[in-house]
Amino acid sequence: MPFDAPSDPDAFREEVRAWLEKNCPDSMRTPMPEDEVVWGGRREKFKNPDSKVWLERMAEQGWTAPTWPKAYGGGGLTREQAKILEQEMARIHARTPLFSFGLWMFGPALIEFGNEEQKKRFLPDIVHGKTRWCQGYSEPGAGSDLAGLQTKCEDKGDHYLINGQKVWTSYANEADWIFCLVRTDNTVKHEGISFILFDMESDGVETRPIKLISGSSPFCETFFSDVKVPKDQLVGEVNGGWKIAKRLLQFERSSISASGFGSARGTGILELDEYAKMHVGTDGDGKLLDGDLRGRIADHQMYAKAFSLTVQRSQEQAKAGQEVGHTASIIKYAAAKMNQDKFELMVEALGTEALGWEGEGFDKGAKMTTRGWLRSKGNSIEGGTSEINLNVVSKRVLGLRDHQ
Amino acid sequence: MTFILSEDQEMLRDTAVSFTRDELPVKHLRELRDAGKNGVDPEARQKLAELGFFGVLIPEEYDGVEMSMVAFGQVMEAQGRTLASTPLLQTACIGASAILLGGTEAQKKEWLPKIAAGEVTTALALDETSHHNPAGVATEAERDGQGYTLNGAKKYVQDGHHADVFIVVARTFGEAGDTHGLTLFLVPRDAKGLTVQSLNTVDSHGAAHLTLDGVHVDDSHVLGAADKGMDVLEPVLDRGRIALAAEMLGSSLAAFEMTHEYMQTRKQFGQLIGSFQALQHRAARMFTDLELTTSCIAAALAAVDSQRNDLAELASLAKARASETVHLVSNETVQLHGGIGMTDDHDSGFYMKRARVQEAMLGSASFHRDRYARLNGY
């Protein structure tokens, strides 16, 4: 059972430290190879058995979702306490026990909009990594214009019937359940959308992976034909799904910016100049040989520093009770630009070493950089394109109006 | 809490913002220009002194109001908003800091109360070419019997056209390019052999070229240790750079706000120009840039007060980001105003002209990118 967190921060830190010391397996205090990332769910294989132990212990404490209420399996911690937990984990280089769209996006939205029965039913399984969720938002004709979605949901009396297609559904082929936007009214746009949940093993669900320019397939096309969904799996009101969708997008944007793009954290920033020195070389004074590249790297690093100071400022302002609603879009836009710039500079620093694809003859790390560079092109598209984020800033923050 | 102002700091900011808005609007700078005053207004200087702005960084024992760099940054930002031409940067920040950090007790007692009272203005005479380069000083200070004799020339000295006393950086040892061997001297304007050539500058704030032809100063005029001027100069320059960056943020914000308002009132093709997506995105990009720059300035100001060891890095970050932002915003201000932005009657041009002076002073964006890279070991 999770212990009752002492309110004194120092006492809490001490208890957390002692608990981590006792419970975090040694092999979970090392850098995580890509194939040991734990996404949970029915199909999770736990390549490293320690990662199963680690997930179970953390989940038992509710610490995979430290700030969620204990009633739903969370840790019931305050933001400050969660920060301490994060710091103590970082101190021993503990791995993140669970990666999960349920934790980052769906759970927080369900806590705000779900009914009691739904929260009790779905949230604890997310905390424990038992259910892996995917997001059914984009459609072939509705990407940036998300509210144009057409997937049809009909009321059949004792159940709903869903027909249509989704695209860019991240890891749909590995997910157990989907949180999905569907059209319940054709006559209106935003007000005709509902938010519904269903099992990916339901009859009539088909997924096909999409291969990207980077060679990987994190996304799928997802097809629904006559999928029957019990009525108690609709969240909120019928036709009231848009506000849930928007709130969830905010969670998505901040989780992408905070965790997906490495530049925001110290390590990624330091890497770039070390990386360039290693591959381009230095003069007698330790300066990068390519002066132009050096200037552009410095420019990038200053942008990255400005970015992380802005994230910090926004957190301090929120804590002091100031309005910071406008920062989510700015941060998503800037984080995407920054991560893409970083990869462009890394590829440039590598020179021809960056031009390998697979097999022998190229350094393994260089090949990962190349794949990362290709993958980063998606940063300004996924989770709201940069253009959509600029629209949000100009309309909501700067109050600029549409054409009359 | 690096990013949240205290009540005192907020009060000072509000005072500074309303003072510059009411007493020193862009219109005031325009009037000084049209009257051939070269940015100099003794009456305004007196009012700034009455408000205590010259003494923000000066301890109470020398008649200052002893606040903080964060507080001073609020005054500079307010001044930047209206492009006010005041001696605050050179005197209240650079001059006062140089004397505080390098001066003897006698020098502090002599100068600081006069600075706080607005009775004396100072100007840093450092650069000798068209580009900021502290180590590049070649002006010679030769030891003579009771002091030193100075020979050389200084270029584009901010506030030099009206300063009462100059802080002259000269070389007592080594050669141009060496970071050691520099010494700081307090040289009164009326010193024999000192020629001040007043300059009419693009921003209408004025400046001066100086010629030092056998200027004699005695030992009591040396500021800090001989040959070790860089120990005082570097931290003083960083304070100046951060304060100037705060001023630049103020200019950027004001120019952006003016443009933002225009986008919501000006119609073309029967539509508000602010409804065109191409322009909306440019406004949103500027806004993002302003937000990032705001964070850098706040962090750098606070770093002075808490004496952080990455101060130099944050100073270069603040000055470089502020330079890039003010450059972008001032250009966009002219462009988004269209034809009217090109006219002298409109304020846009004043922001763009002042921006280029701010960018060049105390190190351009490239100077600070280079310094940032060096401080980070590459």
Coordinates of C-alpha atoms in Angstrom, one line a residue, chain A residues 273 277 286-288 294-295 297-299 301-303 305-307 309-310 313 316-317 320 322 326 330 333 387 390-391 393-395 397-404, chain B residues 1-4 256 260 263-264 271-272 274-277 280-281 283-285 287-288 291-292 294-296 299 314 316-317 320-321 324 369-370 372-374 377-378:
Chain A
D273 CA 28.3 21.1 -29.3
K277 CA 33.4 19.0 -31.8
G286 CA 39.1 24.5 -28.7
K287 CA 36.8 26.4 -31.1
L288 CA 34.8 24.5 -33.7
R294 CA 29.6 27.2 -34.7
G295 CA 27.6 30.4 -34.9
I297 CA 24.9 26.0 -33.1
A298 CA 25.3 28.8 -30.6
D299 CA 22.2 30.4 -32.0
Q301 CA 21.6 26.5 -28.1
M302 CA 20.6 30.0 -27.0
Y303 CA 17.1 29.4 -28.4
K305 CA 18.1 27.9 -23.3
A306 CA 15.4 30.7 -23.9
F307 CA 12.9 27.9 -24.4
L309 CA 13.7 29.4 -19.2
T310 CA 10.3 30.1 -20.7
R313 CA 8.8 31.0 -16.1
E316 CA 6.5 29.8 -11.7
Q317 CA 3.7 32.0 -12.9
A320 CA 1.9 32.2 -8.3
Q322 CA -1.0 34.0 -12.8
H326 CA -1.5 31.0 -23.7
I330 CA 3.8 28.7 -28.0
Y333 CA 5.4 25.5 -31.7
E387 CA 0.4 26.5 -38.5
L390 CA 0.2 29.9 -34.8
N391 CA -3.5 30.2 -35.5
V393 CA -1.8 32.2 -30.8
S394 CA -3.1 34.8 -33.2
K395 CA -6.8 34.2 -32.5
V397 CA -3.9 35.2 -27.5
L398 CA -3.7 38.1 -29.8
G399 CA -7.4 38.3 -30.4
L400 CA -7.0 38.7 -34.2
R401 CA -10.3 38.0 -35.9
D402 CA -11.4 35.9 -38.9
H403 CA -12.5 37.5 -42.2
Q404 CA -15.9 39.1 -42.0
Chain B
M1 CA 11.2 32.9 -7.7
T2 CA 13.3 34.3 -10.5
F3 CA 10.4 35.2 -12.7
I4 CA 7.9 36.9 -10.3
F256 CA 4.8 45.0 -31.3
H260 CA -0.9 44.6 -33.1
M263 CA -3.6 45.2 -37.5
Q264 CA -7.0 45.4 -35.7
Q271 CA -11.0 43.3 -44.4
L272 CA -9.0 44.1 -41.3
G274 CA -5.2 41.4 -38.9
S275 CA -7.6 38.8 -40.4
F276 CA -5.1 37.7 -43.1
Q277 CA -3.5 34.5 -42.1
Q280 CA -1.5 36.5 -38.3
H281 CA 1.3 34.0 -38.4
A283 CA 2.4 38.3 -35.4
A284 CA 2.2 35.0 -33.6
R285 CA 5.9 34.3 -34.4
F287 CA 4.8 37.0 -30.0
T288 CA 6.6 33.7 -29.4
E291 CA 7.9 35.5 -24.8
L292 CA 11.2 33.6 -25.1
T294 CA 11.2 38.0 -21.8
S295 CA 12.3 34.9 -20.0
C296 CA 16.0 35.5 -20.8
A299 CA 16.7 35.3 -15.7
L314 CA 23.0 34.7 -19.2
S316 CA 25.2 37.1 -23.6
L317 CA 22.0 35.2 -23.9
A320 CA 21.8 38.3 -28.2
R321 CA 18.1 37.3 -27.9
E324 CA 17.4 39.4 -32.6
R369 CA 26.9 34.2 -30.0
D370 CA 30.7 33.9 -30.2
Y372 CA 28.3 32.2 -25.6
A373 CA 30.0 29.4 -27.6
R374 CA 33.4 30.2 -26.0
G377 CA 33.8 25.5 -24.5
Y378 CA 33.4 25.3 -28.3

